[in-house]
Amino acid sequence: MTAGCLRLKARLLPALRATALMAAALLLFCGLASHGIAQERPPAKVVFSLDFIPLGRHAPWYAALAEGYFRDEGLDVSIIPSQGTAQAIQAVESGTANLAFVDVPSVVLAHANGSKLKMIAVNYQKAPYAIFSLSNGANVTEPKQLEGLNLGSGAGSFTPKVIEGFMAQKGLDPSKLRITNVAPPARATALLSGQVPAIEFFVMAKPGLEGGAKDVHAELRTLLLSDHGLDLYSNGLAASEDYLARNGDVVKGFVRAGLKGWKFALANPKKAADDQIKYVASLKADIILAELKIVGDLAVTKEVKQNGLGWFDPIAMKTAVDFVTKYVGVTGTPPAAADIYALGYLPEPAIIP
C-alpha cells in the first residue's frame, strides 16, 4: 500500500467508524421503539354472539378463550348469549356484536330482507334438525314414517318447512305431516307424557331426552335428517360486510383462534368441559361431554378431514340458498349464493381435526 493510500485511510477511518456507530444506534433505537409500540398496543376487542344461551355445544369457543388462543392473536374476546339466531344476526347488524355463530338458512332469509352478513366459516357441516320419538310410541326410524306423523313443533319456526322440504326431496308428501304447536320449553314433557308422538329439536337435545325416556321406561328414537340425505349447511361464523372490510386481520385471527379451540375441544373434551365451566358455572360436565360428541359428528366430515375445520364449498352454499328459497320461502328478493359468504378468512395452513 502506498504512502498516499495510508494517509487517505487514516483520514477516512474515524469517519467510517462514526458512521457505523450512528447506524447501529439508529437501528437499536428503531428496534426498541417498534418493540415498545408493539408492547403498548392494546388487544383488539371483539364481541362474539352465540346462537343461544351458553350450552355444551359451545364449549369449543370457551376452550379457545381459556387456552389462550384468542389472546395469542392479540384479541380480547367477549362471548355473549342470545335467544336464537335471529337475535344474534340483529346483534351483528346493530353493532352490539362483531361476529356471531349463526346458521346458513337464517342468513339466507336475512339477506332477502336486506342483511349484509357474510358467512366466513361453517362449523356444522351437517344440519342438526332431528325428529325424536319413543320406542313404545311413534318409533320413527325412517323418513317414510314422517307421512301421517303428528309432530310437536313451533308455529313461528321455519324448521317444519325444512322438514317438509326434506320430505319433498325424498319423494314423500309434505302435506301428510301434521304440525302441533308446542313451545320449545314444553316439547320434552309433551313427548314423554304422550301428548304428542314426536317432536323436533336440534340433535344436541338427545342426551337430556334419553334420560327422560328411561324415566318413562322407553328408549329414545332419533331421526337425524342429515343422516338420511338432507344436504344443508348449518351453523358457522358470520360478520357484516363493513366489519370484514375494516377489520380483515382481526377476523382472520378470530377464525384461526376459534378453530384451534374446536380442534382442541374435540380432541380433549374433558379439558374443554372444564374450560367452559370456568365461564359458565351452571353447566354440568357430563352434558357438555355428551353435546361435544354430537357436534363433533356434525362438524367433522370426510371433506373437513381433507380441507380443515370451518371449510365450506361455494357449490354447497348455492344448494343451501336454493333449498331455502324453494322450500322455506323468502320475503323480498332471494340472494345470490355469492352474496351470503366471503372467502379468504379461513386459516392457512388449514386446521385439520
Tab-separated table of C-alpha atoms in Angstrom:
chain	number	residue	atom	x	y	z
A	1	MET	CA	0.000	0.000	0.000
A	2	THR	CA	1.466	3.418	-0.962
A	3	ALA	CA	2.102	6.216	1.485
A	4	GLY	CA	-0.740	8.217	-0.099
A	5	CYS	CA	-3.179	5.359	0.437
A	6	LEU	CA	-2.096	5.068	4.047
A	7	ARG	CA	-2.665	8.780	4.658
A	8	LEU	CA	-6.132	8.567	2.982
A	9	LYS	CA	-7.102	5.551	5.091
A	10	ALA	CA	-6.031	7.349	8.271
A	11	ARG	CA	-8.217	10.334	7.397
A	12	LEU	CA	-11.318	8.266	6.453
A	13	LEU	CA	-11.253	5.615	9.166
A	14	PRO	CA	-12.618	7.787	12.013
A	15	ALA	CA	-15.473	8.982	9.808
A	16	LEU	CA	-16.337	5.434	8.790
A	17	ARG	CA	-16.294	4.318	12.387
A	18	ALA	CA	-18.590	7.180	13.406
A	19	THR	CA	-20.978	6.388	10.584
A	20	ALA	CA	-21.141	2.720	11.597
A	21	LEU	CA	-21.784	3.636	15.217
A	22	MET	CA	-24.552	6.036	14.229
A	23	ALA	CA	-26.174	3.381	12.028
A	24	ALA	CA	-26.024	0.812	14.805
A	25	ALA	CA	-27.513	3.284	17.274
A	26	LEU	CA	-30.271	4.168	14.840
A	27	LEU	CA	-31.139	0.502	14.272
A	28	LEU	CA	-31.170	-0.133	18.024
A	29	PHE	CA	-33.418	2.877	18.652
A	30	CYS	CA	-35.848	1.883	15.891
A	31	GLY	CA	-35.937	-1.678	17.155
A	32	LEU	CA	-36.647	-0.607	20.709
A	33	ALA	CA	-39.242	1.899	19.559
A	34	SER	CA	-41.103	-0.637	17.440
A	35	HIS	CA	-40.936	-3.161	20.265
A	36	GLY	CA	-42.349	-0.569	22.633
A	37	ILE	CA	-45.181	0.221	20.261
A	38	ALA	CA	-45.974	-3.492	19.906
A	39	GLN	CA	-45.907	-3.884	23.666
A	40	GLU	CA	-48.146	-0.875	24.217
A	41	ARG	CA	-50.704	-1.767	21.535
A	42	PRO	CA	-53.827	-2.967	23.373
A	43	PRO	CA	-55.550	-6.166	22.259
A	44	ALA	CA	-58.387	-5.716	19.777
A	45	LYS	CA	-61.743	-6.063	21.485
A	46	VAL	CA	-64.119	-8.491	19.788
A	47	VAL	CA	-67.679	-9.270	20.879
A	48	PHE	CA	-68.894	-12.675	19.753
A	49	SER	CA	-72.567	-13.662	19.936
A	50	LEU	CA	-73.657	-17.252	20.375
A	51	ASP	CA	-76.812	-18.531	18.697
A	52	PHE	CA	-78.426	-19.216	22.073
A	53	ILE	CA	-77.617	-19.258	25.771
A	54	PRO	CA	-74.279	-20.978	26.510
A	55	LEU	CA	-74.663	-24.754	26.222
A	56	GLY	CA	-72.310	-27.704	25.941
A	57	ARG	CA	-72.276	-27.385	22.156
A	58	HIS	CA	-70.486	-24.049	22.582
A	59	ALA	CA	-67.547	-25.475	24.550
A	60	PRO	CA	-65.051	-25.059	21.659
A	61	TRP	CA	-65.403	-21.260	21.774
A	62	TYR	CA	-64.788	-21.194	25.525
A	63	ALA	CA	-61.823	-23.548	25.066
A	64	ALA	CA	-60.322	-21.052	22.625
A	65	LEU	CA	-60.751	-18.394	25.306
A	66	ALA	CA	-59.408	-20.445	28.219
A	67	GLU	CA	-56.487	-21.974	26.322
A	68	GLY	CA	-55.271	-18.524	25.255
A	69	TYR	CA	-55.787	-18.909	21.508
A	70	PHE	CA	-57.628	-15.597	21.198
A	71	ARG	CA	-55.044	-13.864	23.379
A	72	ASP	CA	-52.244	-15.228	21.197
A	73	GLU	CA	-53.881	-13.491	18.222
A	74	GLY	CA	-53.924	-10.180	20.082
A	75	LEU	CA	-57.669	-10.344	20.742
A	76	ASP	CA	-59.730	-9.543	23.820
A	77	VAL	CA	-62.870	-11.618	23.164
A	78	SER	CA	-66.186	-11.361	24.993
A	79	ILE	CA	-68.786	-14.090	24.392
A	80	ILE	CA	-72.408	-13.012	24.749
A	81	PRO	CA	-75.605	-15.115	24.685
A	82	SER	CA	-78.664	-14.656	22.506
A	83	GLN	CA	-82.177	-16.040	22.335
A	84	GLY	CA	-81.756	-17.509	18.869
A	85	THR	CA	-80.119	-16.917	15.531
A	86	ALA	CA	-82.414	-14.028	14.613
A	87	GLN	CA	-81.275	-12.131	17.699
A	88	ALA	CA	-77.624	-12.988	17.019
A	89	ILE	CA	-77.941	-11.630	13.476
A	90	GLN	CA	-79.589	-8.484	14.828
A	91	ALA	CA	-76.726	-8.076	17.306
A	92	VAL	CA	-74.205	-8.032	14.461
A	93	GLU	CA	-76.339	-5.740	12.314
A	94	SER	CA	-76.705	-3.255	15.177
A	95	GLY	CA	-73.024	-3.375	16.164
A	96	THR	CA	-73.684	-4.968	19.561
A	97	ALA	CA	-71.594	-7.929	18.380
A	98	ASN	CA	-68.805	-8.078	15.809
A	99	LEU	CA	-69.193	-11.729	14.863
A	100	ALA	CA	-71.862	-14.343	15.501
A	101	PHE	CA	-72.413	-18.086	15.440
A	102	VAL	CA	-75.430	-18.386	13.145
A	103	ASP	CA	-76.950	-20.888	10.723
A	104	VAL	CA	-76.789	-20.583	6.950
A	105	PRO	CA	-80.578	-20.806	6.310
A	106	SER	CA	-81.166	-17.880	8.675
A	107	VAL	CA	-78.525	-15.823	6.879
A	108	VAL	CA	-80.248	-16.574	3.561
A	109	LEU	CA	-83.564	-15.352	4.986
A	110	ALA	CA	-81.921	-12.268	6.493
A	111	HIS	CA	-80.303	-11.382	3.161
A	112	ALA	CA	-83.694	-11.429	1.460
A	113	ASN	CA	-84.633	-8.675	3.927
A	114	GLY	CA	-81.563	-6.553	3.271
A	115	SER	CA	-78.949	-8.027	5.629
A	116	LYS	CA	-75.273	-7.688	4.709
A	117	LEU	CA	-73.975	-10.562	6.800
A	118	LYS	CA	-71.424	-12.911	5.273
A	119	MET	CA	-70.641	-16.450	6.327
A	120	ILE	CA	-66.877	-16.840	6.644
A	121	ALA	CA	-66.677	-20.362	8.117
A	122	VAL	CA	-69.051	-23.300	8.529
A	123	ASN	CA	-68.721	-25.382	11.693
A	124	TYR	CA	-71.791	-27.598	11.377
A	125	GLN	CA	-71.280	-29.276	8.031
A	126	LYS	CA	-74.382	-31.341	8.748
A	127	ALA	CA	-77.675	-29.752	9.773
A	128	PRO	CA	-78.771	-30.657	13.338
A	129	TYR	CA	-82.532	-30.991	12.638
A	130	ALA	CA	-83.824	-34.161	14.311
A	131	ILE	CA	-87.117	-35.940	14.966
A	132	PHE	CA	-87.432	-37.538	18.412
A	133	SER	CA	-89.917	-40.234	19.365
A	134	LEU	CA	-90.205	-43.127	21.821
A	135	SER	CA	-89.766	-46.828	21.155
A	136	ASN	CA	-93.191	-47.567	22.604
A	137	GLY	CA	-94.802	-44.713	20.670
A	138	ALA	CA	-94.299	-43.448	17.110
A	139	ASN	CA	-90.881	-45.167	16.963
A	140	VAL	CA	-89.724	-43.043	13.995
A	141	THR	CA	-86.580	-44.505	12.446
A	142	GLU	CA	-87.141	-43.929	8.714
A	143	PRO	CA	-88.082	-40.812	6.687
A	144	LYS	CA	-91.176	-42.535	5.239
A	145	GLN	CA	-92.704	-42.527	8.733
A	146	LEU	CA	-92.965	-38.741	8.551
A	147	GLU	CA	-96.077	-39.150	6.400
A	148	GLY	CA	-99.043	-39.181	8.759
A	149	LEU	CA	-96.935	-38.161	11.763
A	150	ASN	CA	-98.199	-35.644	14.325
A	151	LEU	CA	-95.108	-33.584	15.145
A	152	GLY	CA	-94.694	-31.193	18.056
A	153	SER	CA	-93.005	-28.062	16.740
A	154	GLY	CA	-93.207	-24.275	16.859
A	155	ALA	CA	-95.678	-22.217	14.877
A	156	GLY	CA	-93.124	-19.435	14.408
A	157	SER	CA	-90.237	-21.703	13.459
A	158	PHE	CA	-89.106	-22.433	9.912
A	159	THR	CA	-87.925	-25.908	10.958
A	160	PRO	CA	-91.226	-27.562	9.876
A	161	LYS	CA	-90.647	-26.114	6.411
A	162	VAL	CA	-87.147	-27.602	6.385
A	163	ILE	CA	-88.638	-30.980	7.296
A	164	GLU	CA	-91.304	-30.637	4.612
A	165	GLY	CA	-88.634	-29.709	2.066
A	166	PHE	CA	-86.649	-32.769	3.078
A	167	MET	CA	-89.779	-34.892	2.612
A	168	ALA	CA	-90.352	-33.467	-0.871
A	169	GLN	CA	-86.757	-34.264	-1.834
A	170	LYS	CA	-87.304	-37.833	-0.642
A	171	GLY	CA	-90.444	-38.198	-2.771
A	172	LEU	CA	-92.754	-38.054	0.239
A	173	ASP	CA	-95.918	-35.965	0.583
A	174	PRO	CA	-95.222	-32.980	2.913
A	175	SER	CA	-98.943	-32.288	3.305
A	176	LYS	CA	-99.250	-35.532	5.271
A	177	LEU	CA	-97.033	-34.207	8.077
A	178	ARG	CA	-99.234	-32.681	10.790
A	179	ILE	CA	-97.754	-29.957	12.996
A	180	THR	CA	-98.950	-29.397	16.559
A	181	ASN	CA	-97.783	-26.126	18.064
A	182	VAL	CA	-95.700	-26.875	21.170
A	183	ALA	CA	-93.384	-24.229	22.609
A	184	PRO	CA	-89.738	-25.360	22.895
A	185	PRO	CA	-89.687	-25.492	26.745
A	186	ALA	CA	-92.731	-27.786	26.742
A	187	ARG	CA	-91.708	-30.205	23.993
A	188	ALA	CA	-89.808	-32.721	26.090
A	189	THR	CA	-92.706	-33.027	28.530
A	190	ALA	CA	-95.187	-33.278	25.660
A	191	LEU	CA	-93.248	-36.194	24.172
A	192	LEU	CA	-92.546	-38.044	27.412
A	193	SER	CA	-96.118	-37.684	28.661
A	194	GLY	CA	-97.603	-38.880	25.380
A	195	GLN	CA	-99.270	-35.580	24.450
A	196	VAL	CA	-97.572	-35.780	21.038
A	197	PRO	CA	-95.967	-38.868	19.461
A	198	ALA	CA	-92.901	-36.987	18.189
A	199	ILE	CA	-91.118	-33.640	18.495
A	200	GLU	CA	-88.464	-31.791	16.540
A	201	PHE	CA	-85.364	-30.359	18.160
A	202	PHE	CA	-81.716	-29.929	17.348
A	203	VAL	CA	-79.945	-33.258	17.805
A	204	MET	CA	-77.951	-31.754	20.696
A	205	ALA	CA	-81.083	-32.265	22.819
A	206	LYS	CA	-80.590	-36.032	22.585
A	207	PRO	CA	-78.698	-36.603	25.890
A	208	GLY	CA	-81.371	-34.953	28.009
A	209	LEU	CA	-84.217	-36.644	26.171
A	210	GLU	CA	-82.550	-40.054	26.532
A	211	GLY	CA	-82.559	-39.642	30.298
A	212	GLY	CA	-86.223	-38.662	30.227
A	213	ALA	CA	-87.107	-41.664	28.074
A	214	LYS	CA	-85.501	-44.017	30.589
A	215	ASP	CA	-87.603	-42.476	33.323
A	216	VAL	CA	-90.774	-43.478	31.445
A	217	HIS	CA	-89.384	-46.940	30.649
A	218	ALA	CA	-88.841	-46.321	26.948
A	219	GLU	CA	-85.960	-45.873	24.536
A	220	LEU	CA	-85.467	-42.657	22.607
A	221	ARG	CA	-85.542	-42.837	18.837
A	222	THR	CA	-83.613	-40.164	16.915
A	223	LEU	CA	-84.038	-39.457	13.211
A	224	LEU	CA	-81.290	-37.030	12.174
A	225	LEU	CA	-82.326	-35.714	8.778
A	226	SER	CA	-78.754	-35.117	7.608
A	227	ASP	CA	-78.049	-38.828	8.093
A	228	HIS	CA	-80.847	-39.551	5.633
A	229	GLY	CA	-79.972	-37.202	2.790
A	230	LEU	CA	-80.618	-33.623	3.955
A	231	ASP	CA	-77.741	-31.713	2.361
A	232	LEU	CA	-77.776	-28.365	4.137
A	233	TYR	CA	-75.086	-26.384	5.889
A	234	SER	CA	-75.955	-25.095	9.341
A	235	ASN	CA	-74.031	-23.042	11.911
A	236	GLY	CA	-70.835	-21.142	11.351
A	237	LEU	CA	-69.205	-17.754	11.746
A	238	ALA	CA	-70.640	-14.606	10.209
A	239	ALA	CA	-69.782	-10.915	10.201
A	240	SER	CA	-71.051	-7.840	8.390
A	241	GLU	CA	-69.532	-6.701	5.114
A	242	ASP	CA	-68.469	-3.449	6.746
A	243	TYR	CA	-66.711	-5.131	9.667
A	244	LEU	CA	-64.904	-7.507	7.323
A	245	ALA	CA	-63.731	-4.621	5.168
A	246	ARG	CA	-62.388	-2.636	8.136
A	247	ASN	CA	-61.053	-5.470	10.306
A	248	GLY	CA	-59.877	-8.219	7.996
A	249	ASP	CA	-56.809	-9.166	10.040
A	250	VAL	CA	-58.804	-9.208	13.283
A	251	VAL	CA	-61.368	-11.514	11.695
A	252	LYS	CA	-58.684	-13.856	10.361
A	253	GLY	CA	-57.131	-14.010	13.816
A	254	PHE	CA	-60.505	-14.737	15.412
A	255	VAL	CA	-61.291	-17.519	12.936
A	256	ARG	CA	-57.857	-19.100	13.364
A	257	ALA	CA	-58.091	-18.994	17.176
A	258	GLY	CA	-61.696	-20.189	17.220
A	259	LEU	CA	-60.962	-23.159	15.001
A	260	LYS	CA	-57.974	-24.046	17.165
A	261	GLY	CA	-60.462	-24.116	20.024
A	262	TRP	CA	-62.629	-26.515	18.050
A	263	LYS	CA	-59.702	-28.820	17.344
A	264	PHE	CA	-58.670	-28.729	20.988
A	265	ALA	CA	-62.181	-29.359	22.316
A	266	LEU	CA	-62.855	-32.307	20.033
A	267	ALA	CA	-59.502	-33.882	20.928
A	268	ASN	CA	-59.657	-33.001	24.648
A	269	PRO	CA	-63.351	-32.933	25.589
A	270	LYS	CA	-62.855	-33.248	29.351
A	271	LYS	CA	-60.457	-30.310	29.454
A	272	ALA	CA	-62.787	-28.329	27.164
A	273	ALA	CA	-65.662	-29.018	29.561
A	274	ASP	CA	-63.566	-27.736	32.459
A	275	ASP	CA	-62.655	-24.666	30.385
A	276	GLN	CA	-66.299	-23.858	29.696
A	277	ILE	CA	-67.382	-24.335	33.301
A	278	LYS	CA	-64.874	-21.634	34.316
A	279	TYR	CA	-67.059	-19.169	32.419
A	280	VAL	CA	-70.481	-20.855	32.744
A	281	ALA	CA	-70.555	-22.427	36.180
A	282	SER	CA	-74.147	-23.662	35.862
A	283	LEU	CA	-73.262	-26.230	33.187
A	284	LYS	CA	-72.590	-29.868	34.028
A	285	ALA	CA	-69.528	-31.636	32.673
A	286	ASP	CA	-71.394	-34.782	31.603
A	287	ILE	CA	-73.862	-32.764	29.499
A	288	ILE	CA	-71.033	-30.777	27.905
A	289	LEU	CA	-69.232	-34.008	27.015
A	290	ALA	CA	-72.368	-35.525	25.502
A	291	GLU	CA	-73.062	-32.433	23.384
A	292	LEU	CA	-69.435	-32.188	22.271
A	293	LYS	CA	-69.622	-35.737	20.957
A	294	ILE	CA	-72.714	-34.818	18.949
A	295	VAL	CA	-71.314	-31.597	17.465
A	296	GLY	CA	-68.145	-33.467	16.585
A	297	ASP	CA	-70.261	-35.653	14.318
A	298	LEU	CA	-71.823	-32.543	12.759
A	299	ALA	CA	-68.503	-30.760	12.298
A	300	VAL	CA	-66.040	-33.431	11.192
A	301	THR	CA	-66.871	-34.907	7.814
A	302	LYS	CA	-64.700	-36.506	5.166
A	303	GLU	CA	-64.357	-33.116	3.461
A	304	VAL	CA	-63.343	-31.411	6.693
A	305	LYS	CA	-60.672	-34.013	7.322
A	306	GLN	CA	-59.247	-33.069	3.929
A	307	ASN	CA	-59.804	-29.304	3.947
A	308	GLY	CA	-59.860	-28.298	7.599
A	309	LEU	CA	-62.356	-27.119	10.186
A	310	GLY	CA	-64.636	-24.306	9.055
A	311	TRP	CA	-64.229	-25.157	5.378
A	312	PHE	CA	-67.185	-24.764	3.049
A	313	ASP	CA	-67.920	-25.384	-0.607
A	314	PRO	CA	-69.437	-22.483	-2.620
A	315	ILE	CA	-71.473	-25.044	-4.569
A	316	ALA	CA	-72.996	-26.305	-1.312
A	317	MET	CA	-73.760	-22.692	-0.379
A	318	LYS	CA	-75.776	-22.404	-3.587
A	319	THR	CA	-77.564	-25.629	-2.673
A	320	ALA	CA	-78.493	-24.055	0.672
A	321	VAL	CA	-79.803	-20.881	-0.954
A	322	ASP	CA	-81.842	-22.893	-3.459
A	323	PHE	CA	-83.291	-25.122	-0.719
A	324	VAL	CA	-84.313	-22.207	1.491
A	325	THR	CA	-85.782	-20.279	-1.431
A	326	LYS	CA	-87.784	-23.239	-2.702
A	327	TYR	CA	-88.981	-24.897	0.488
A	328	VAL	CA	-88.772	-22.356	3.305
A	329	GLY	CA	-89.663	-19.326	1.232
A	330	VAL	CA	-88.232	-15.826	1.423
A	331	THR	CA	-89.795	-12.411	1.678
A	332	GLY	CA	-88.088	-9.982	-0.648
A	333	THR	CA	-85.535	-10.845	-3.280
A	334	PRO	CA	-83.727	-14.187	-2.865
A	335	PRO	CA	-79.984	-13.581	-2.562
A	336	ALA	CA	-77.434	-14.895	-4.982
A	337	ALA	CA	-75.307	-17.605	-3.386
A	338	ALA	CA	-72.170	-15.445	-3.598
A	339	ASP	CA	-73.918	-12.754	-1.532
A	340	ILE	CA	-74.086	-14.846	1.635
A	341	TYR	CA	-70.423	-15.798	2.070
A	342	ALA	CA	-66.932	-14.356	1.860
A	343	LEU	CA	-63.794	-16.309	1.043
A	344	GLY	CA	-60.287	-15.727	2.330
A	345	TYR	CA	-60.802	-15.773	6.107
A	346	LEU	CA	-60.005	-19.407	6.833
A	347	PRO	CA	-56.501	-20.070	8.159
A	348	GLU	CA	-53.590	-21.233	6.042
A	349	PRO	CA	-52.466	-23.851	6.675
A	350	ALA	CA	-55.863	-25.335	7.385
A	351	ILE	CA	-56.654	-26.631	10.877
A	352	ILE	CA	-57.210	-30.350	10.388
A	353	PRO	CA	-59.175	-32.096	13.170
